Amino acid sequence: MATSPRADTIAQGGDGPAPSGECIILGVTGGIAAYKAVGVCRRLVSAGFHVVPVMTATATRFLGEATLSALASEPVRKSLFEGAGPIVHTTLGRRADLVLVVPATARFIACYANGIADGLLLSTVLATRAPVVVCPAMHTEMWEHPALRHNLELLVERGVLVVPPEEGPLAGGDQGAGRLASPENILDGVTRALRRRELDLSGLRVLVSAGGTREPIDPVRVITNRSSGKQGHALAVAAAERGAEVVLVTAASLPGPTGASVVRVETAAQMEQAVLERAAGCDVVVMAAAVADFRPKVTASSKISKSEGTPELVLEPTPDILAELSRRRGNGQVLVGFAAETGDVAVRAKAKLQAKAVDLMVANDVSAPGAGFDCDTNAVTITGADGSVVEVPLASKREVADAVLDSVVALLRRDNPLPRSTK
Ligand code: PMT
């Protein structure tokens, strides 16, 4: 994928002036890692960004306001009622090319995830349409708390880029996960978030499938799998944010992402119908769904009773939707499959790539920790029919989604350098 001069400048560590002076609102919340925001601010300014610092009241207990004011492009802002036009948070939200929160406390994350506009920084992140990058830092117990994880998941689903903390020394002599990410990783997050704005899928129609299908045995029992739909939903969010018109055919019970038209299905047959009906008008189809390979040959019309003895289920294969898409595909349509494997991942994924005749096969080893079904992260290998191989080490499902879409964009640009749509 083409890289903007801005992205290159930051990736190189911020040396040398950047051309356009894009505006970054640098939010600082009240944790011990607040002092590290100073180093991040310096690097952003030297990379040519116009940095507007916004501190919460608690942040000022950890970091002198004068320090940040002296190093940023403008003085620190703290109040909804002072400076920057009559409505400070909307003015800042509109000026922002990106909002970066370093560090983000558990409280900030909880308020942001729940839409609580408590103070200038929270009001600004809720009032902006710019990408938002959040860098959590806290003690391990808080970082691992289910409430914090749930709130972060909500933010990621809505397209916020989270730069996860690292392991290392923490305040108070403790050690563990929760230490603010390194400045390099934070700047890398800024680069990735700015790239997302490129709208490189603008004018294209993208169909994504997600979730595990449920095949009924009787009115109360189903055969299903462990897919949560998170990877497919992350793909839909990412594609929509990159400018595509997105149809999401989902068997998952997750909320429908903003920006996608959602079709809810349950069985493989319903997914087949929904996907095939819509795929012809799409430039890209990504099958992230875990479609059941087998279903009961007969579905009992009433609940099978235990008193009838142990039933013998006769299964039949479901239609292979991806293989059918491949048989039907029109000129220039890009087809992407996912392969969930538990061993010989590369070999099996390559075999599926060839058997289903798709452009890209995204292989995930679902037996690896933190990868595959029902977690927030994934690690994949994207293999192209042209022999290309892209490894994506453990990352959020949103980041994996962006990596898959980067490969799609590279294919579209290779095959047709001009923007196009089959609409
Ligand atoms: O949903 P999550 O919890 O986030 O987990 C994500 C995931 C592990 C489900 C996802 O990353 C993934 O790997 N999805 C594909 C799972 C799968 O069914 O793999 P498969 O190897 O059985 O199928 C290969 C491809 O053929 C897939 O693109 C699948 O959608 C497609 N297929 C499979 C069977 C079938 N009858 N029709 C199909 O179209």
Short mmCIF file of C-alpha atoms and ligand atoms in Angstrom, two decimals:
data_model
loop_
_atom_site.label_atom_id
_atom_site.label_comp_id
_atom_site.label_asym_id
_atom_site.label_seq_id
_atom_site.Cartn_x
_atom_site.Cartn_y
_atom_site.Cartn_z
CA MET A 1 0.00 0.00 0.00
CA ALA A 2 1.25 3.49 -0.78
CA THR A 3 2.63 5.30 2.25
CA SER A 4 2.04 9.00 2.82
CA PRO A 5 5.05 11.27 3.40
CA ARG A 6 3.57 11.89 6.85
CA ALA A 7 3.55 8.19 7.71
CA ASP A 8 7.15 7.80 6.57
CA THR A 9 8.26 10.80 8.59
CA ILE A 10 6.77 9.48 11.82
CA ALA A 11 7.90 5.92 11.19
CA GLN A 12 11.46 7.22 10.97
CA GLY A 13 11.14 8.55 14.50
CA GLY A 14 9.93 12.04 13.79
CA ASP A 15 13.16 13.49 12.42
CA GLY A 16 12.89 16.27 9.89
CA PRO A 17 10.02 18.60 9.20
CA ALA A 18 6.71 17.18 7.99
CA PRO A 19 5.02 19.16 5.26
CA SER A 20 1.45 19.81 6.26
CA GLY A 21 1.31 20.56 10.01
CA GLU A 22 -1.70 18.39 10.68
CA CYS A 23 -3.37 19.04 14.01
CA ILE A 24 -3.07 16.49 16.81
CA ILE A 25 -5.05 17.02 19.99
CA LEU A 26 -2.83 15.42 22.64
CA GLY A 27 -5.03 14.41 25.58
CA VAL A 28 -3.31 13.71 28.90
CA THR A 29 -5.24 12.03 31.71
CA GLY A 30 -4.34 11.57 35.36
CA GLY A 31 -1.93 8.69 35.76
CA ILE A 32 1.71 8.47 36.74
CA ALA A 33 2.62 7.91 33.06
CA ALA A 34 1.43 11.47 32.31
CA TYR A 35 5.04 12.65 32.40
CA LYS A 36 5.77 10.44 29.37
CA ALA A 37 3.32 12.51 27.31
CA VAL A 38 6.04 15.17 27.23
CA GLY A 39 8.39 12.94 25.19
CA VAL A 40 5.57 11.98 22.82
CA CYS A 41 4.65 15.67 22.42
CA ARG A 42 8.26 16.57 21.53
CA ARG A 43 8.46 13.88 18.88
CA LEU A 44 5.15 14.88 17.33
CA VAL A 45 6.18 18.54 17.17
CA SER A 46 9.54 17.69 15.64
CA ALA A 47 7.74 15.51 13.08
CA GLY A 48 5.89 18.67 12.00
CA PHE A 49 2.54 18.19 13.69
CA HIS A 50 0.66 21.06 15.26
CA VAL A 51 0.11 19.71 18.78
CA VAL A 52 -2.69 21.08 20.95
CA PRO A 53 -2.45 19.68 24.49
CA VAL A 54 -5.58 19.04 26.56
CA MET A 55 -5.09 18.00 30.19
CA THR A 56 -7.65 16.67 32.63
CA ALA A 57 -7.68 18.19 36.12
CA THR A 58 -6.09 15.04 37.55
CA ALA A 59 -3.36 15.04 34.90
CA THR A 60 -2.16 18.40 36.25
CA ARG A 61 -1.39 16.67 39.58
CA PHE A 62 1.15 14.47 37.78
CA LEU A 63 2.57 16.83 35.19
CA GLY A 64 3.24 20.55 35.23
CA GLU A 65 0.97 22.34 32.81
CA ALA A 66 3.77 24.81 32.00
CA THR A 67 6.03 21.98 30.76
CA LEU A 68 3.54 20.78 28.18
CA SER A 69 2.55 24.32 27.17
CA ALA A 70 6.21 25.15 26.52
CA LEU A 71 6.82 22.11 24.31
CA ALA A 72 3.52 21.86 22.42
CA SER A 73 2.38 24.15 19.61
CA GLU A 74 -0.22 25.91 21.78
CA PRO A 75 -0.81 26.36 25.51
CA VAL A 76 -2.55 23.60 27.45
CA ARG A 77 -6.36 23.61 27.40
CA LYS A 78 -8.24 22.30 30.43
CA SER A 79 -11.68 23.82 30.47
CA LEU A 80 -14.85 23.66 28.42
CA PHE A 81 -15.35 27.33 29.13
CA GLU A 82 -12.06 29.04 28.22
CA GLY A 83 -10.53 30.00 24.85
CA ALA A 84 -10.62 28.42 21.34
CA GLY A 85 -13.96 29.92 20.26
CA PRO A 86 -17.35 29.87 21.90
CA ILE A 87 -17.69 26.08 22.05
CA VAL A 88 -14.28 24.75 22.94
CA HIS A 89 -14.82 20.98 22.54
CA THR A 90 -16.50 21.16 19.12
CA THR A 91 -13.89 23.65 17.90
CA LEU A 92 -11.08 21.33 18.99
CA GLY A 93 -12.92 18.25 17.67
CA ARG A 94 -13.24 19.83 14.23
CA ARG A 95 -9.66 21.13 14.16
CA ALA A 96 -8.28 17.69 14.97
CA ASP A 97 -6.75 15.50 12.29
CA LEU A 98 -6.24 12.99 15.07
CA VAL A 99 -6.81 12.81 18.83
CA LEU A 100 -4.15 10.96 20.83
CA VAL A 101 -4.67 10.16 24.52
CA VAL A 102 -1.42 9.47 26.44
CA PRO A 103 -1.87 8.00 29.00
CA ALA A 104 -5.49 6.88 29.10
CA THR A 105 -6.69 5.92 32.59
CA ALA A 106 -9.33 3.27 33.31
CA ARG A 107 -11.70 6.07 34.22
CA PHE A 108 -11.18 7.92 30.94
CA ILE A 109 -11.70 4.68 28.97
CA ALA A 110 -14.90 3.87 30.92
CA CYS A 111 -16.35 7.34 30.37
CA TYR A 112 -15.42 7.42 26.67
CA ALA A 113 -16.86 3.93 26.04
CA ASN A 114 -20.10 4.96 27.71
CA GLY A 115 -20.40 8.36 26.09
CA ILE A 116 -19.93 10.36 29.28
CA ALA A 117 -18.80 13.82 28.21
CA ASP A 118 -17.26 14.72 31.55
CA GLY A 119 -14.85 17.60 30.94
CA LEU A 120 -13.02 19.03 27.94
CA LEU A 121 -11.07 15.97 26.80
CA LEU A 122 -14.01 13.54 26.94
CA SER A 123 -16.25 16.08 25.23
CA THR A 124 -13.64 16.53 22.51
CA VAL A 125 -13.25 12.80 21.76
CA LEU A 126 -17.03 12.50 21.58
CA ALA A 127 -17.31 15.60 19.38
CA THR A 128 -14.64 14.68 16.84
CA ARG A 129 -14.87 12.70 13.61
CA ALA A 130 -11.08 12.40 13.47
CA PRO A 131 -9.37 9.10 14.28
CA VAL A 132 -8.72 8.57 17.98
CA VAL A 133 -5.72 6.71 19.40
CA VAL A 134 -5.87 5.64 23.04
CA CYS A 135 -2.79 4.50 25.00
CA PRO A 136 -3.86 2.89 28.28
CA ALA A 137 -1.52 2.79 31.28
CA MET A 138 -2.44 1.43 34.71
CA HIS A 139 -1.63 -1.26 37.24
CA THR A 140 -1.91 -4.88 36.10
CA GLU A 141 -5.01 -5.61 38.20
CA MET A 142 -6.88 -2.76 36.52
CA TRP A 143 -5.55 -3.61 33.05
CA GLU A 144 -6.81 -7.17 33.42
CA HIS A 145 -10.19 -6.22 34.95
CA PRO A 146 -13.15 -7.45 32.83
CA ALA A 147 -14.85 -4.04 33.06
CA LEU A 148 -11.81 -2.31 31.56
CA ARG A 149 -11.51 -4.98 28.86
CA HIS A 150 -15.19 -4.66 27.99
CA ASN A 151 -14.90 -0.88 27.69
CA LEU A 152 -11.82 -1.18 25.48
CA GLU A 153 -13.60 -3.74 23.28
CA LEU A 154 -16.44 -1.25 22.77
CA LEU A 155 -13.96 1.43 21.72
CA VAL A 156 -12.13 -0.91 19.31
CA GLU A 157 -15.46 -1.97 17.77
CA ARG A 158 -16.18 1.71 17.13
CA GLY A 159 -12.87 2.17 15.36
CA VAL A 160 -10.69 3.61 18.12
CA LEU A 161 -7.09 2.46 17.78
CA VAL A 162 -5.74 1.15 21.08
CA VAL A 163 -1.98 0.99 21.59
CA PRO A 164 -1.74 -1.66 24.30
CA PRO A 165 0.53 -1.22 27.29
CA GLU A 166 3.66 -3.28 27.82
CA GLU A 167 5.06 -5.36 30.65
CA GLY A 168 7.67 -3.79 32.89
CA PRO A 169 8.24 -1.79 36.06
CA LEU A 170 5.13 0.02 37.34
CA ALA A 171 4.66 2.78 39.90
CA GLY A 172 5.17 1.80 43.54
CA GLY A 173 7.89 -0.74 42.73
CA ASP A 174 5.47 -3.17 41.10
CA GLN A 175 6.13 -5.14 37.96
CA GLY A 176 3.74 -6.42 35.31
CA ALA A 177 1.49 -5.57 32.37
CA GLY A 178 0.11 -2.04 32.20
CA ARG A 179 3.18 0.10 31.56
CA LEU A 180 2.52 2.77 28.91
CA ALA A 181 3.59 1.66 25.42
CA SER A 182 6.94 2.93 24.19
CA PRO A 183 7.01 6.25 22.30
CA GLU A 184 7.91 4.25 19.15
CA ASN A 185 4.77 2.11 19.46
CA ILE A 186 2.64 5.18 20.19
CA LEU A 187 3.99 6.97 17.11
CA ASP A 188 3.44 3.82 15.08
CA GLY A 189 -0.22 3.89 16.27
CA VAL A 190 -0.49 7.51 15.09
CA THR A 191 0.90 6.48 11.70
CA ARG A 192 -1.58 3.62 11.36
CA ALA A 193 -4.53 5.75 12.43
CA LEU A 194 -3.63 8.47 9.93
CA ARG A 195 -3.32 5.89 7.15
CA ARG A 196 -6.83 4.71 7.94
CA ARG A 197 -8.09 8.14 6.95
CA GLU A 198 -6.87 7.69 3.45
CA LEU A 199 -10.29 6.37 2.37
CA ASP A 200 -8.54 3.96 0.04
CA LEU A 201 -11.73 1.89 -0.36
CA SER A 202 -13.83 4.88 -1.29
CA GLY A 203 -16.27 4.16 -4.13
CA LEU A 204 -16.03 0.39 -3.60
CA ARG A 205 -18.60 -2.07 -2.32
CA VAL A 206 -17.32 -4.60 0.20
CA LEU A 207 -19.24 -7.60 1.49
CA VAL A 208 -18.03 -9.21 4.73
CA SER A 209 -19.38 -12.36 6.36
CA ALA A 210 -18.96 -12.97 10.08
CA GLY A 211 -19.82 -15.31 12.92
CA GLY A 212 -20.49 -19.00 13.25
CA THR A 213 -23.60 -20.42 11.63
CA ARG A 214 -26.05 -22.46 13.74
CA GLU A 215 -27.56 -25.56 12.21
CA PRO A 216 -30.73 -26.71 13.98
CA ILE A 217 -31.11 -30.28 15.23
CA ASP A 218 -34.56 -29.53 16.62
CA PRO A 219 -36.27 -26.31 17.79
CA VAL A 220 -33.98 -26.04 20.85
CA ARG A 221 -30.63 -27.54 19.81
CA VAL A 222 -28.07 -26.48 17.25
CA ILE A 223 -24.68 -27.50 15.86
CA THR A 224 -22.38 -24.51 15.88
CA ASN A 225 -18.77 -23.43 16.44
CA ARG A 226 -16.79 -21.02 18.59
CA SER A 227 -16.81 -18.00 16.26
CA SER A 228 -17.89 -14.79 18.00
CA GLY A 229 -18.01 -12.68 14.86
CA LYS A 230 -15.43 -10.22 16.25
CA GLN A 231 -12.98 -10.63 13.36
CA GLY A 232 -15.67 -10.20 10.70
CA HIS A 233 -17.24 -7.22 12.47
CA ALA A 234 -13.79 -5.60 12.81
CA LEU A 235 -13.36 -6.04 9.04
CA ALA A 236 -16.70 -4.36 8.38
CA VAL A 237 -15.83 -1.40 10.64
CA ALA A 238 -12.40 -1.04 9.04
CA ALA A 239 -13.76 -1.21 5.48
CA ALA A 240 -16.46 1.37 6.27
CA GLU A 241 -13.93 3.71 7.84
CA ARG A 242 -11.75 3.38 4.77
CA GLY A 243 -14.62 4.67 2.67
CA ALA A 244 -16.27 1.49 1.38
CA GLU A 245 -19.98 0.86 1.18
CA VAL A 246 -20.18 -2.20 3.41
CA VAL A 247 -22.66 -5.06 3.65
CA LEU A 248 -22.11 -7.29 6.67
CA VAL A 249 -23.79 -10.69 6.59
CA THR A 250 -23.48 -11.91 10.14
CA ALA A 251 -24.47 -14.93 12.18
CA ALA A 252 -23.10 -13.27 15.33
CA SER A 253 -25.16 -11.54 18.01
CA LEU A 254 -22.77 -8.56 18.25
CA PRO A 255 -24.25 -5.10 17.68
CA GLY A 256 -24.25 -4.01 14.04
CA PRO A 257 -21.30 -1.70 13.40
CA THR A 258 -21.91 1.90 12.40
CA GLY A 259 -21.46 2.50 8.70
CA ALA A 260 -22.36 -1.03 7.54
CA SER A 261 -25.64 -2.36 6.27
CA VAL A 262 -26.24 -5.48 8.37
CA VAL A 263 -28.00 -8.68 7.28
CA ARG A 264 -28.60 -11.13 10.13
CA VAL A 265 -28.60 -14.86 9.37
CA GLU A 266 -28.48 -18.05 11.36
CA THR A 267 -27.77 -21.06 9.16
CA ALA A 268 -25.29 -21.82 6.39
CA ALA A 269 -28.20 -21.92 3.93
CA GLN A 270 -29.34 -18.44 4.98
CA MET A 271 -25.79 -17.15 4.79
CA GLU A 272 -25.40 -18.67 1.34
CA GLN A 273 -28.56 -16.96 0.11
CA ALA A 274 -27.72 -13.58 1.68
CA VAL A 275 -24.14 -13.60 0.37
CA LEU A 276 -24.86 -14.85 -3.16
CA GLU A 277 -27.75 -12.39 -3.60
CA ARG A 278 -25.49 -9.44 -2.82
CA ALA A 279 -22.01 -10.49 -3.94
CA ALA A 280 -22.45 -9.78 -7.65
CA GLY A 281 -22.60 -6.03 -6.98
CA CYS A 282 -19.50 -6.02 -4.80
CA ASP A 283 -15.87 -5.27 -5.62
CA VAL A 284 -14.55 -7.22 -2.66
CA VAL A 285 -15.96 -10.18 -0.70
CA VAL A 286 -14.31 -11.25 2.54
CA MET A 287 -15.56 -14.52 4.02
CA ALA A 288 -14.51 -14.33 7.68
CA ALA A 289 -17.51 -16.36 8.80
CA ALA A 290 -17.05 -19.83 10.24
CA VAL A 291 -19.67 -21.55 8.12
CA ALA A 292 -20.66 -24.99 9.44
CA ASP A 293 -19.29 -27.68 7.13
CA PHE A 294 -22.03 -30.11 8.12
CA ARG A 295 -25.66 -29.82 9.20
CA PRO A 296 -28.27 -32.35 10.33
CA LYS A 297 -29.86 -33.94 7.27
CA VAL A 298 -33.23 -33.70 8.97
CA THR A 299 -34.34 -31.09 11.51
CA ALA A 300 -36.88 -32.45 13.98
CA SER A 301 -39.98 -30.25 14.11
CA SER A 302 -40.41 -30.71 17.86
CA LYS A 303 -37.91 -31.10 20.69
CA ILE A 304 -36.30 -34.54 20.66
CA SER A 305 -37.12 -36.07 24.04
CA LYS A 306 -34.57 -37.92 26.14
CA SER A 307 -37.17 -40.61 26.69
CA GLU A 308 -36.89 -41.53 23.00
CA GLY A 309 -33.29 -42.68 23.66
CA THR A 310 -30.04 -41.22 22.29
CA PRO A 311 -30.73 -39.89 18.78
CA GLU A 312 -28.40 -40.72 15.92
CA LEU A 313 -27.67 -37.59 13.95
CA VAL A 314 -27.16 -38.01 10.24
CA LEU A 315 -25.23 -35.06 8.84
CA GLU A 316 -24.92 -33.71 5.32
CA PRO A 317 -22.40 -31.21 3.93
CA THR A 318 -23.41 -27.55 3.67
CA PRO A 319 -22.87 -25.62 0.45
CA ASP A 320 -19.38 -24.14 0.13
CA ILE A 321 -20.25 -20.48 -0.26
CA LEU A 322 -16.73 -19.29 -0.99
CA ALA A 323 -16.17 -21.91 -3.70
CA GLU A 324 -19.50 -20.88 -5.27
CA LEU A 325 -18.52 -17.19 -5.11
CA SER A 326 -15.33 -18.10 -6.91
CA ARG A 327 -17.25 -19.94 -9.68
CA ARG A 328 -19.59 -16.96 -10.14
CA ARG A 329 -17.21 -14.07 -9.75
CA GLY A 330 -17.19 -11.25 -12.22
CA ASN A 331 -14.24 -9.39 -13.66
CA GLY A 332 -11.93 -7.84 -11.14
CA GLN A 333 -13.81 -8.92 -8.02
CA VAL A 334 -11.41 -9.66 -5.16
CA LEU A 335 -12.24 -12.74 -3.08
CA VAL A 336 -10.77 -13.28 0.37
CA GLY A 337 -11.15 -16.44 2.43
CA PHE A 338 -10.16 -17.17 6.02
CA ALA A 339 -8.73 -20.51 7.09
CA ALA A 340 -9.11 -21.57 10.71
CA GLU A 341 -6.50 -24.26 11.32
CA THR A 342 -4.99 -26.10 14.27
CA GLY A 343 -1.85 -27.49 12.62
CA ASP A 344 0.11 -27.34 9.35
CA VAL A 345 -1.44 -23.89 9.00
CA ALA A 346 0.57 -22.64 6.02
CA VAL A 347 0.19 -25.86 4.00
CA ARG A 348 -3.55 -26.21 4.63
CA ALA A 349 -4.24 -22.53 3.97
CA LYS A 350 -2.40 -22.74 0.66
CA ALA A 351 -4.40 -25.83 -0.27
CA LYS A 352 -7.65 -23.95 0.52
CA LEU A 353 -6.47 -20.91 -1.45
CA GLN A 354 -6.02 -23.12 -4.50
CA ALA A 355 -9.08 -25.34 -3.99
CA LYS A 356 -11.43 -22.37 -3.60
CA ALA A 357 -9.58 -20.29 -6.23
CA VAL A 358 -9.53 -17.06 -4.22
CA ASP A 359 -7.13 -14.10 -4.31
CA LEU A 360 -6.15 -14.10 -0.66
CA MET A 361 -6.37 -16.69 2.11
CA VAL A 362 -6.00 -15.41 5.66
CA ALA A 363 -4.80 -18.26 7.85
CA ASN A 364 -5.15 -18.20 11.61
CA ASP A 365 -3.88 -20.89 13.92
CA VAL A 366 -6.90 -21.07 16.21
CA SER A 367 -4.98 -23.21 18.71
CA ALA A 368 -2.41 -20.42 19.35
CA PRO A 369 -2.92 -18.34 22.52
CA GLY A 370 -4.71 -15.05 21.83
CA ALA A 371 -5.55 -15.99 18.24
CA GLY A 372 -8.70 -17.13 16.47
CA PHE A 373 -12.08 -17.70 18.07
CA ASP A 374 -13.73 -15.34 20.54
CA CYS A 375 -10.75 -13.28 21.65
CA ASP A 376 -9.92 -9.67 20.89
CA THR A 377 -6.64 -10.41 19.18
CA ASN A 378 -5.52 -12.54 16.27
CA ALA A 379 -2.34 -13.50 14.43
CA VAL A 380 -2.58 -14.34 10.74
CA THR A 381 -0.66 -15.13 7.60
CA ILE A 382 -2.12 -13.59 4.46
CA THR A 383 -1.20 -15.67 1.43
CA GLY A 384 -1.89 -14.38 -2.06
CA ALA A 385 -2.63 -16.41 -5.19
CA ASP A 386 0.34 -14.49 -6.65
CA GLY A 387 2.64 -16.11 -4.07
CA SER A 388 2.80 -13.10 -1.74
CA VAL A 389 2.94 -13.80 2.00
CA VAL A 390 2.26 -11.21 4.72
CA GLU A 391 2.73 -12.21 8.37
CA VAL A 392 0.67 -10.28 10.90
CA PRO A 393 1.91 -11.06 14.43
CA LEU A 394 -0.48 -10.96 17.40
CA ALA A 395 -2.50 -7.74 17.12
CA SER A 396 -6.03 -6.51 17.76
CA LYS A 397 -8.67 -7.87 15.37
CA ARG A 398 -9.07 -4.33 14.07
CA GLU A 399 -5.38 -4.20 13.18
CA VAL A 400 -5.61 -7.61 11.53
CA ALA A 401 -8.62 -6.30 9.59
CA ASP A 402 -6.59 -3.32 8.39
CA ALA A 403 -3.72 -5.58 7.34
CA VAL A 404 -6.13 -7.75 5.31
CA LEU A 405 -7.61 -4.63 3.69
CA ASP A 406 -4.10 -3.32 2.95
CA SER A 407 -3.51 -6.54 0.97
CA VAL A 408 -6.86 -6.09 -0.81
CA VAL A 409 -5.99 -2.49 -1.72
CA ALA A 410 -2.58 -3.60 -3.01
CA LEU A 411 -4.32 -6.12 -5.29
CA LEU A 412 -6.86 -3.58 -6.54
CA ARG A 413 -4.12 -1.08 -7.29
CA ARG A 414 -2.00 -3.68 -9.05
CA ASP A 415 -4.86 -4.88 -11.24
CA ASN A 416 -6.41 -1.50 -11.90
CA PRO A 417 -4.51 1.64 -10.95
CA LEU A 418 -7.62 3.80 -11.38
CA PRO A 419 -10.41 3.91 -8.78
CA ARG A 420 -13.26 1.70 -9.93
CA SER A 421 -16.54 0.25 -8.85
CA THR A 422 -18.86 -2.36 -10.32
CA LYS A 423 -21.86 -0.42 -9.02
O1 PMT B 1 -15.41 -14.82 14.85
P1 PMT B 1 -14.18 -14.75 15.75
O2 PMT B 1 -14.45 -15.30 17.14
O3 PMT B 1 -13.59 -13.37 15.78
O4 PMT B 1 -13.07 -15.72 15.13
C1 PMT B 1 -12.54 -15.43 13.88
C2 PMT B 1 -12.41 -16.69 13.01
C3 PMT B 1 -11.42 -17.65 13.65
C4 PMT B 1 -13.78 -17.37 12.87
C5 PMT B 1 -11.94 -16.20 11.60
O5 PMT B 1 -10.71 -15.55 11.74
C6 PMT B 1 -11.81 -17.36 10.64
O6 PMT B 1 -10.79 -18.04 10.57
N1 PMT B 1 -12.89 -17.60 9.83
C7 PMT B 1 -12.97 -18.75 8.92
C8 PMT B 1 -13.28 -19.99 9.69
C9 PMT B 1 -13.53 -21.18 8.79
O7 PMT B 1 -14.64 -21.61 8.70
O8 PMT B 1 -12.51 -21.63 8.15
P2 PMT B 1 -12.62 -22.86 7.10
O9 PMT B 1 -11.21 -23.26 6.94
O10 PMT B 1 -13.56 -23.90 7.60
O11 PMT B 1 -13.21 -22.24 5.78
C10 PMT B 1 -12.39 -21.64 4.77
C11 PMT B 1 -13.16 -20.55 4.09
O12 PMT B 1 -14.29 -21.09 3.40
C12 PMT B 1 -13.69 -19.47 5.01
O13 PMT B 1 -13.51 -18.23 4.39
C13 PMT B 1 -15.17 -19.82 5.16
O14 PMT B 1 -15.95 -18.66 5.39
C14 PMT B 1 -15.48 -20.44 3.83
N2 PMT B 1 -16.53 -21.46 3.88
C15 PMT B 1 -16.39 -22.57 4.66
C16 PMT B 1 -17.39 -23.55 4.65
C17 PMT B 1 -18.54 -23.35 3.85
N3 PMT B 1 -19.50 -24.23 3.85
N4 PMT B 1 -18.65 -22.25 3.11
C18 PMT B 1 -17.67 -21.31 3.11
O15 PMT B 1 -17.79 -20.30 2.40
#
